[in-house]
């Protein structure tokens, strides 16, 4: 296909999904009923990440019945992992701005309008995100707000501000909007983290791409006018899932901190990662001594600190695995 003939549009909503046949209709209905977008040229694209259910049939139904003035397109991405799905979305999207909406995200009626308007008003913004509210199937545990960011729930008040990328304080990939130019010019074609595929559920895929966008000089913003709900099923609040999540979020920390680091800073980051988290662990043990069995949030936090402390060793193991899978062959 001659890419020069593809008509570019204002806004793309990209929905990566895996076995989302039951979840997608609710998301699509909310997108089909967006307000204040009469003068906006936009599209929805579904990136099916190798589903085994009838996701394709659900999309075919909406393609036949949709009468809106935008396209609903479907693509099958067989490489498993959210990173591959998002990369496919970037390559297929025609919009100047690309919004990643997960199949369990429920956008407010003006979410598209607020997302697009913010991008137009902030030309130096490479990525931006808004408020993500929890839509819980069951009540979360006591003090859950301390760890809610790990489940992509972000409620940071009513004032705009730039995220602190240097300290890894960044929005999640869910409900994130990126400027296509910023992504294409900044993010490598291959990333380290491809999604929570293994039993370790190692994260980092959201943050890695944003760090490259930040490294290239783009701003990353919080826009409080964008509201979206994140559906949290009961099993995502259970102890076993939360502790695996804590470990997966911690194991990527060292590798992420290296992305924007100069060579002379890397030994310092190594020491700070190990000793800083060791200090946090000791503080937590003292503070919650005798209470770990009953305090799920404290257990989550100390599990995250321990995994963060071990993240340099995980990074080394990852590099060795890559070398063994792709050995360098020297010419004679």
mmCIF file of C-alpha atoms in Angstrom:
data_model
loop_
_atom_site.group_PDB
_atom_site.id
_atom_site.type_symbol
_atom_site.label_atom_id
_atom_site.label_comp_id
_atom_site.label_asym_id
_atom_site.label_seq_id
_atom_site.Cartn_x
_atom_site.Cartn_y
_atom_site.Cartn_z
ATOM 1 C CA UNK A 1 0.000 0.000 0.000
ATOM 2 C CA UNK A 2 1.228 3.469 -0.844
ATOM 3 C CA UNK A 3 1.285 5.183 2.567
ATOM 4 C CA UNK A 4 1.298 8.595 0.919
ATOM 5 C CA UNK A 5 -2.331 8.028 -0.143
ATOM 6 C CA UNK A 6 -3.558 7.286 3.398
ATOM 7 C CA UNK A 7 -5.695 10.122 4.693
ATOM 8 C CA UNK A 8 -4.456 11.406 8.037
ATOM 9 C CA UNK A 9 -7.039 12.296 10.663
ATOM 10 C CA UNK A 10 -7.184 14.096 13.989
ATOM 11 C CA UNK A 11 -7.525 11.349 16.577
ATOM 12 C CA UNK A 12 -7.208 7.581 16.931
ATOM 13 C CA UNK A 13 -8.570 5.515 19.809
ATOM 14 C CA UNK A 14 -6.572 2.277 19.887
ATOM 15 C CA UNK A 15 -7.941 -0.608 21.949
ATOM 16 C CA UNK A 16 -5.490 -3.465 22.536
ATOM 17 C CA UNK A 17 -7.444 -6.533 23.630
ATOM 18 C CA UNK A 18 -6.926 -10.173 24.525
ATOM 19 C CA UNK A 19 -10.063 -12.311 24.839
ATOM 20 C CA UNK A 20 -12.084 -9.145 25.310
ATOM 21 C CA UNK A 21 -15.308 -10.221 23.595
ATOM 22 C CA UNK A 22 -17.368 -9.722 26.750
ATOM 23 C CA UNK A 23 -15.693 -6.449 27.757
ATOM 24 C CA UNK A 24 -15.442 -4.655 24.416
ATOM 25 C CA UNK A 25 -19.156 -3.873 23.818
ATOM 26 C CA UNK A 26 -19.383 -1.673 26.915
ATOM 27 C CA UNK A 27 -16.259 0.260 25.906
ATOM 28 C CA UNK A 28 -17.393 0.645 22.306
ATOM 29 C CA UNK A 29 -20.862 1.858 23.302
ATOM 30 C CA UNK A 30 -19.288 4.607 25.424
ATOM 31 C CA UNK A 31 -17.004 5.622 22.567
ATOM 32 C CA UNK A 32 -19.859 5.623 20.066
ATOM 33 C CA UNK A 33 -21.718 8.096 22.267
ATOM 34 C CA UNK A 34 -18.937 10.627 22.796
ATOM 35 C CA UNK A 35 -19.990 14.280 22.873
ATOM 36 C CA UNK A 36 -18.580 17.493 21.364
ATOM 37 C CA UNK A 37 -16.754 15.656 18.586
ATOM 38 C CA UNK A 38 -18.946 16.675 15.639
ATOM 39 C CA UNK A 39 -16.063 18.509 13.938
ATOM 40 C CA UNK A 40 -13.443 15.903 14.791
ATOM 41 C CA UNK A 41 -12.187 13.351 12.274
ATOM 42 C CA UNK A 42 -11.368 10.239 14.287
ATOM 43 C CA UNK A 43 -11.278 6.483 14.267
ATOM 44 C CA UNK A 44 -11.308 3.455 16.551
ATOM 45 C CA UNK A 45 -8.890 0.615 15.890
ATOM 46 C CA UNK A 46 -8.987 -2.740 17.648
ATOM 47 C CA UNK A 47 -5.690 -4.573 18.073
ATOM 48 C CA UNK A 48 -6.592 -8.189 18.784
ATOM 49 C CA UNK A 49 -3.551 -9.626 20.570
ATOM 50 C CA UNK A 50 -4.100 -13.214 19.421
ATOM 51 C CA UNK A 51 -7.395 -13.829 21.219
ATOM 52 C CA UNK A 52 -8.939 -17.304 21.400
ATOM 53 C CA UNK A 53 -12.527 -16.104 21.939
ATOM 54 C CA UNK A 54 -14.943 -14.454 19.473
ATOM 55 C CA UNK A 55 -13.456 -10.949 19.660
ATOM 56 C CA UNK A 56 -13.323 -10.805 15.868
ATOM 57 C CA UNK A 57 -17.067 -11.540 15.572
ATOM 58 C CA UNK A 58 -17.906 -8.807 18.083
ATOM 59 C CA UNK A 59 -15.987 -6.260 16.038
ATOM 60 C CA UNK A 60 -17.585 -7.441 12.787
ATOM 61 C CA UNK A 61 -21.010 -6.835 14.339
ATOM 62 C CA UNK A 62 -20.105 -3.265 15.316
ATOM 63 C CA UNK A 63 -18.554 -2.597 11.913
ATOM 64 C CA UNK A 64 -21.849 -3.570 10.241
ATOM 65 C CA UNK A 65 -24.111 -1.647 12.608
ATOM 66 C CA UNK A 66 -22.005 1.443 13.228
ATOM 67 C CA UNK A 67 -23.463 4.521 11.511
ATOM 68 C CA UNK A 68 -21.091 7.086 12.991
ATOM 69 C CA UNK A 69 -18.857 9.297 10.846
ATOM 70 C CA UNK A 70 -15.655 7.480 11.699
ATOM 71 C CA UNK A 71 -13.937 4.202 10.952
ATOM 72 C CA UNK A 72 -13.873 1.117 13.158
ATOM 73 C CA UNK A 73 -10.922 -0.990 12.026
ATOM 74 C CA UNK A 74 -9.670 -4.382 13.227
ATOM 75 C CA UNK A 75 -6.149 -5.831 13.214
ATOM 76 C CA UNK A 76 -4.830 -9.166 14.477
ATOM 77 C CA UNK A 77 -1.424 -8.947 16.193
ATOM 78 C CA UNK A 78 -0.089 -12.451 16.776
ATOM 79 C CA UNK A 79 2.976 -11.431 18.785
ATOM 80 C CA UNK A 80 1.771 -11.801 22.352
ATOM 81 C CA UNK A 81 2.288 -8.864 24.694
ATOM 82 C CA UNK A 82 0.834 -5.408 25.224
ATOM 83 C CA UNK A 83 3.955 -3.740 23.804
ATOM 84 C CA UNK A 84 3.541 -5.541 20.465
ATOM 85 C CA UNK A 85 -0.143 -4.577 20.424
ATOM 86 C CA UNK A 86 0.659 -0.910 21.044
ATOM 87 C CA UNK A 87 3.433 -0.912 18.463
ATOM 88 C CA UNK A 88 0.966 -2.307 15.935
ATOM 89 C CA UNK A 89 -1.504 0.409 16.899
ATOM 90 C CA UNK A 90 1.117 3.089 16.295
ATOM 91 C CA UNK A 91 1.892 1.727 12.838
ATOM 92 C CA UNK A 92 -1.771 1.403 11.817
ATOM 93 C CA UNK A 93 -3.164 4.589 13.400
ATOM 94 C CA UNK A 94 -3.907 7.524 11.108
ATOM 95 C CA UNK A 95 -4.495 10.065 13.845
ATOM 96 C CA UNK A 96 -2.219 12.911 14.849
ATOM 97 C CA UNK A 97 -2.927 11.826 18.437
ATOM 98 C CA UNK A 98 -3.297 8.186 19.510
ATOM 99 C CA UNK A 99 -5.198 7.247 22.663
ATOM 100 C CA UNK A 100 -4.636 3.813 24.212
ATOM 101 C CA UNK A 101 -7.850 2.622 25.842
ATOM 102 C CA UNK A 102 -7.799 -0.839 27.407
ATOM 103 C CA UNK A 103 -10.802 -3.113 27.020
ATOM 104 C CA UNK A 104 -11.646 -2.605 30.712
ATOM 105 C CA UNK A 105 -11.552 1.221 30.533
ATOM 106 C CA UNK A 106 -14.806 3.193 30.549
ATOM 107 C CA UNK A 107 -14.327 6.719 29.143
ATOM 108 C CA UNK A 108 -16.472 9.665 30.248
ATOM 109 C CA UNK A 109 -18.757 11.164 27.545
ATOM 110 C CA UNK A 110 -16.279 13.974 26.802
ATOM 111 C CA UNK A 111 -13.067 11.960 27.124
ATOM 112 C CA UNK A 112 -12.176 12.081 23.420
ATOM 113 C CA UNK A 113 -12.908 15.810 23.205
ATOM 114 C CA UNK A 114 -10.869 16.628 26.316
ATOM 115 C CA UNK A 115 -7.982 14.436 25.139
ATOM 116 C CA UNK A 116 -7.861 16.022 21.699
ATOM 117 C CA UNK A 117 -8.255 19.593 22.980
ATOM 118 C CA UNK A 118 -5.404 19.187 25.448
ATOM 119 C CA UNK A 119 -3.047 17.978 22.733
ATOM 120 C CA UNK A 120 -3.887 20.933 20.510
ATOM 121 C CA UNK A 121 -3.358 23.378 23.372
ATOM 122 C CA UNK A 122 -0.025 21.834 24.435
ATOM 123 C CA UNK A 123 2.128 21.404 21.308
ATOM 124 C CA UNK A 124 5.186 20.379 23.379
ATOM 125 C CA UNK A 125 3.307 17.510 25.014
ATOM 126 C CA UNK A 126 4.437 14.139 23.707
ATOM 127 C CA UNK A 127 2.054 12.238 25.970
ATOM 128 C CA UNK A 128 -0.700 13.045 28.447
ATOM 129 C CA UNK A 129 -3.107 11.267 30.742
ATOM 130 C CA UNK A 130 -5.969 12.186 33.024
ATOM 131 C CA UNK A 131 -7.872 10.924 36.019
ATOM 132 C CA UNK A 132 -8.404 7.161 36.196
ATOM 133 C CA UNK A 133 -11.025 6.127 38.727
ATOM 134 C CA UNK A 134 -11.472 2.660 40.150
ATOM 135 C CA UNK A 135 -14.688 0.799 39.288
ATOM 136 C CA UNK A 136 -14.474 -2.019 41.836
ATOM 137 C CA UNK A 137 -16.381 -5.290 41.719
ATOM 138 C CA UNK A 138 -15.772 -5.657 45.469
ATOM 139 C CA UNK A 139 -14.602 -3.184 48.086
ATOM 140 C CA UNK A 140 -10.818 -2.754 48.128
ATOM 141 C CA UNK A 141 -8.835 -3.489 51.310
ATOM 142 C CA UNK A 142 -8.169 -0.865 53.955
ATOM 143 C CA UNK A 143 -5.512 1.720 52.975
ATOM 144 C CA UNK A 144 -5.761 0.606 49.341
ATOM 145 C CA UNK A 145 -5.140 4.169 48.138
ATOM 146 C CA UNK A 146 -1.464 3.707 49.071
ATOM 147 C CA UNK A 147 -1.025 1.153 46.282
ATOM 148 C CA UNK A 148 -3.836 2.046 43.867
ATOM 149 C CA UNK A 149 -1.389 3.499 41.332
ATOM 150 C CA UNK A 150 -0.066 -0.034 40.754
ATOM 151 C CA UNK A 151 -3.522 -0.931 39.396
ATOM 152 C CA UNK A 152 -3.564 2.094 37.067
ATOM 153 C CA UNK A 153 -5.795 4.225 39.276
ATOM 154 C CA UNK A 154 -4.681 7.859 39.260
ATOM 155 C CA UNK A 155 -6.568 10.688 40.954
ATOM 156 C CA UNK A 156 -4.147 13.590 41.252
ATOM 157 C CA UNK A 157 -6.445 16.554 41.779
ATOM 158 C CA UNK A 158 -7.791 19.329 39.587
ATOM 159 C CA UNK A 159 -4.572 21.107 38.524
ATOM 160 C CA UNK A 160 -2.564 20.389 35.377
ATOM 161 C CA UNK A 161 1.092 19.509 35.877
ATOM 162 C CA UNK A 162 4.034 17.807 34.190
ATOM 163 C CA UNK A 163 4.921 14.314 35.368
ATOM 164 C CA UNK A 164 8.295 13.776 37.047
ATOM 165 C CA UNK A 165 9.813 11.345 34.547
ATOM 166 C CA UNK A 166 13.291 11.542 36.080
ATOM 167 C CA UNK A 167 11.918 9.826 39.199
ATOM 168 C CA UNK A 168 9.739 7.371 37.245
ATOM 169 C CA UNK A 169 6.555 9.185 38.271
ATOM 170 C CA UNK A 170 4.630 8.633 35.066
ATOM 171 C CA UNK A 171 1.112 7.679 33.987
ATOM 172 C CA UNK A 172 0.137 4.122 33.049
ATOM 173 C CA UNK A 173 -0.324 3.010 29.464
ATOM 174 C CA UNK A 174 -4.063 2.627 29.979
ATOM 175 C CA UNK A 175 -5.958 5.818 29.050
ATOM 176 C CA UNK A 176 -2.723 7.377 27.777
ATOM 177 C CA UNK A 177 -2.688 9.697 24.756
ATOM 178 C CA UNK A 178 0.482 10.129 22.706
ATOM 179 C CA UNK A 179 1.424 12.416 19.854
ATOM 180 C CA UNK A 180 2.229 10.050 16.992
ATOM 181 C CA UNK A 181 5.211 12.125 15.905
ATOM 182 C CA UNK A 182 6.677 11.993 19.421
ATOM 183 C CA UNK A 183 6.384 8.205 19.593
ATOM 184 C CA UNK A 184 7.694 7.528 16.082
ATOM 185 C CA UNK A 185 10.658 9.889 16.512
ATOM 186 C CA UNK A 186 11.596 8.751 20.033
ATOM 187 C CA UNK A 187 10.638 5.164 20.845
ATOM 188 C CA UNK A 188 12.836 2.314 19.555
ATOM 189 C CA UNK A 189 11.246 -0.388 17.425
ATOM 190 C CA UNK A 190 12.254 -2.995 20.014
ATOM 191 C CA UNK A 191 11.735 -2.456 23.726
ATOM 192 C CA UNK A 192 12.997 -4.410 26.719
ATOM 193 C CA UNK A 193 9.612 -4.942 28.352
ATOM 194 C CA UNK A 194 6.818 -6.516 26.304
ATOM 195 C CA UNK A 195 4.108 -6.980 28.929
ATOM 196 C CA UNK A 196 3.331 -9.234 31.865
ATOM 197 C CA UNK A 197 3.858 -12.473 29.954
ATOM 198 C CA UNK A 198 5.821 -14.660 32.373
ATOM 199 C CA UNK A 199 4.902 -15.954 35.827
ATOM 200 C CA UNK A 200 6.964 -13.093 37.249
ATOM 201 C CA UNK A 201 4.547 -10.591 35.641
ATOM 202 C CA UNK A 202 7.403 -8.139 35.097
ATOM 203 C CA UNK A 203 6.020 -4.684 34.289
ATOM 204 C CA UNK A 204 7.782 -1.658 32.868
ATOM 205 C CA UNK A 205 6.207 -1.678 29.411
ATOM 206 C CA UNK A 206 4.189 1.502 30.057
ATOM 207 C CA UNK A 207 7.061 3.450 31.575
ATOM 208 C CA UNK A 208 9.767 2.411 29.115
ATOM 209 C CA UNK A 209 8.153 4.057 26.080
ATOM 210 C CA UNK A 210 7.372 7.228 28.041
ATOM 211 C CA UNK A 211 10.966 7.518 29.224
ATOM 212 C CA UNK A 212 12.166 7.542 25.625
ATOM 213 C CA UNK A 213 9.626 10.234 24.759
ATOM 214 C CA UNK A 214 10.844 12.274 27.752
ATOM 215 C CA UNK A 215 14.485 11.665 26.784
ATOM 216 C CA UNK A 216 13.791 13.169 23.352
ATOM 217 C CA UNK A 217 12.651 16.413 24.977
ATOM 218 C CA UNK A 218 8.877 16.023 24.888
ATOM 219 C CA UNK A 219 6.722 16.954 27.877
ATOM 220 C CA UNK A 220 4.441 14.453 29.642
ATOM 221 C CA UNK A 221 1.349 15.968 31.228
ATOM 222 C CA UNK A 222 -1.500 15.281 33.628
ATOM 223 C CA UNK A 223 -4.820 16.646 32.356
ATOM 224 C CA UNK A 224 -7.493 16.500 35.095
ATOM 225 C CA UNK A 225 -10.311 17.166 32.609
ATOM 226 C CA UNK A 226 -9.930 13.643 31.174
ATOM 227 C CA UNK A 227 -11.936 11.113 33.201
ATOM 228 C CA UNK A 228 -12.009 7.377 32.669
ATOM 229 C CA UNK A 229 -12.989 4.439 34.892
ATOM 230 C CA UNK A 230 -10.890 1.301 35.253
ATOM 231 C CA UNK A 231 -12.883 -1.842 35.987
ATOM 232 C CA UNK A 232 -11.228 -3.871 38.758
ATOM 233 C CA UNK A 233 -12.561 -7.448 39.112
ATOM 234 C CA UNK A 234 -12.459 -9.138 42.512
ATOM 235 C CA UNK A 235 -9.460 -11.335 41.695
ATOM 236 C CA UNK A 236 -7.215 -8.313 41.156
ATOM 237 C CA UNK A 237 -7.657 -7.414 44.822
ATOM 238 C CA UNK A 238 -6.766 -10.853 46.138
ATOM 239 C CA UNK A 239 -3.527 -11.448 48.007
ATOM 240 C CA UNK A 240 -1.873 -13.803 45.495
ATOM 241 C CA UNK A 241 -2.413 -11.482 42.532
ATOM 242 C CA UNK A 242 -1.343 -8.363 44.404
ATOM 243 C CA UNK A 243 1.920 -9.886 45.618
ATOM 244 C CA UNK A 244 2.832 -11.089 42.128
ATOM 245 C CA UNK A 245 1.983 -7.601 40.837
ATOM 246 C CA UNK A 246 4.210 -5.983 43.476
ATOM 247 C CA UNK A 247 7.107 -8.212 42.495
ATOM 248 C CA UNK A 248 6.629 -7.595 38.776
ATOM 249 C CA UNK A 249 6.529 -3.824 39.258
ATOM 250 C CA UNK A 250 9.701 -3.906 41.329
ATOM 251 C CA UNK A 251 11.855 -6.114 39.103
ATOM 252 C CA UNK A 252 11.876 -3.592 36.250
ATOM 253 C CA UNK A 253 12.988 -0.571 38.309
ATOM 254 C CA UNK A 254 16.764 -0.699 37.741
ATOM 255 C CA UNK A 255 16.498 -1.269 33.988
ATOM 256 C CA UNK A 256 14.089 1.654 33.673
ATOM 257 C CA UNK A 257 16.370 3.999 35.600
ATOM 258 C CA UNK A 258 19.201 3.220 33.180
ATOM 259 C CA UNK A 259 17.293 4.519 30.126
ATOM 260 C CA UNK A 260 17.964 8.200 30.761
ATOM 261 C CA UNK A 261 21.178 7.736 32.760
ATOM 262 C CA UNK A 262 24.673 8.739 31.656
ATOM 263 C CA UNK A 263 27.383 6.099 31.936
ATOM 264 C CA UNK A 264 28.973 7.714 34.991
ATOM 265 C CA UNK A 265 25.598 7.687 36.758
ATOM 266 C CA UNK A 266 24.962 3.960 36.358
ATOM 267 C CA UNK A 267 27.132 2.754 39.294
ATOM 268 C CA UNK A 268 25.456 5.360 41.504
ATOM 269 C CA UNK A 269 22.018 4.155 40.413
ATOM 270 C CA UNK A 270 23.069 0.592 41.191
ATOM 271 C CA UNK A 271 24.119 1.460 44.740
ATOM 272 C CA UNK A 272 21.093 3.676 45.379
ATOM 273 C CA UNK A 273 18.713 0.996 44.072
ATOM 274 C CA UNK A 274 20.096 -1.657 46.411
ATOM 275 C CA UNK A 275 20.780 0.411 49.522
ATOM 276 C CA UNK A 276 17.749 2.691 49.170
ATOM 277 C CA UNK A 277 15.351 -0.215 49.005
ATOM 278 C CA UNK A 278 17.162 -2.077 51.764
ATOM 279 C CA UNK A 279 16.590 0.995 53.939
ATOM 280 C CA UNK A 280 12.879 1.002 53.043
ATOM 281 C CA UNK A 281 12.603 -2.701 53.880
ATOM 282 C CA UNK A 282 14.169 -2.233 57.309
ATOM 283 C CA UNK A 283 11.911 0.739 58.031
ATOM 284 C CA UNK A 284 8.869 -1.296 57.043
ATOM 285 C CA UNK A 285 9.878 -4.237 59.210
ATOM 286 C CA UNK A 286 10.220 -1.942 62.207
ATOM 287 C CA UNK A 287 6.957 -0.128 61.506
ATOM 288 C CA UNK A 288 4.795 -3.196 60.836
ATOM 289 C CA UNK A 289 6.501 -5.759 63.062
ATOM 290 C CA UNK A 290 4.010 -8.482 63.927
ATOM 291 C CA UNK A 291 1.334 -7.080 61.587
ATOM 292 C CA UNK A 292 2.354 -8.460 58.194
ATOM 293 C CA UNK A 293 -0.068 -11.390 58.333
ATOM 294 C CA UNK A 294 -3.049 -9.065 58.694
ATOM 295 C CA UNK A 295 -1.926 -6.008 56.704
ATOM 296 C CA UNK A 296 -2.088 -6.785 52.982
ATOM 297 C CA UNK A 297 -1.000 -3.305 51.916
ATOM 298 C CA UNK A 298 2.144 -3.458 54.076
ATOM 299 C CA UNK A 299 2.984 -6.868 52.598
ATOM 300 C CA UNK A 300 2.500 -5.462 49.093
ATOM 301 C CA UNK A 301 4.813 -2.532 49.796
ATOM 302 C CA UNK A 302 7.624 -4.589 51.291
ATOM 303 C CA UNK A 303 7.340 -7.070 48.395
ATOM 304 C CA UNK A 304 7.731 -4.172 45.969
ATOM 305 C CA UNK A 305 10.760 -2.800 47.854
ATOM 306 C CA UNK A 306 12.414 -6.225 47.926
ATOM 307 C CA UNK A 307 11.835 -6.782 44.186
ATOM 308 C CA UNK A 308 13.164 -3.276 43.464
ATOM 309 C CA UNK A 309 16.291 -4.072 45.492
ATOM 310 C CA UNK A 310 16.760 -7.241 43.437
ATOM 311 C CA UNK A 311 16.050 -5.521 40.096
ATOM 312 C CA UNK A 312 19.767 -5.020 39.194
ATOM 313 C CA UNK A 313 20.247 -8.784 39.393
ATOM 314 C CA UNK A 314 17.133 -9.395 37.302
ATOM 315 C CA UNK A 315 18.505 -6.933 34.741
ATOM 316 C CA UNK A 316 21.799 -8.843 34.628
ATOM 317 C CA UNK A 317 19.954 -12.128 34.194
ATOM 318 C CA UNK A 318 17.908 -10.629 31.335
ATOM 319 C CA UNK A 319 21.057 -9.422 29.565
ATOM 320 C CA UNK A 320 22.715 -12.835 29.919
ATOM 321 C CA UNK A 321 19.608 -14.531 28.496
ATOM 322 C CA UNK A 322 19.710 -12.223 25.475
ATOM 323 C CA UNK A 323 23.390 -12.926 24.895
ATOM 324 C CA UNK A 324 22.804 -16.690 25.076
ATOM 325 C CA UNK A 325 19.845 -16.485 22.671
ATOM 326 C CA UNK A 326 21.677 -14.147 20.264
ATOM 327 C CA UNK A 327 25.395 -14.937 20.534
ATOM 328 C CA UNK A 328 27.827 -12.641 18.773
ATOM 329 C CA UNK A 329 29.658 -14.549 16.031
ATOM 330 C CA UNK A 330 33.153 -13.228 15.293
ATOM 331 C CA UNK A 331 34.473 -13.375 11.740
ATOM 332 C CA UNK A 332 37.633 -15.414 11.202
#
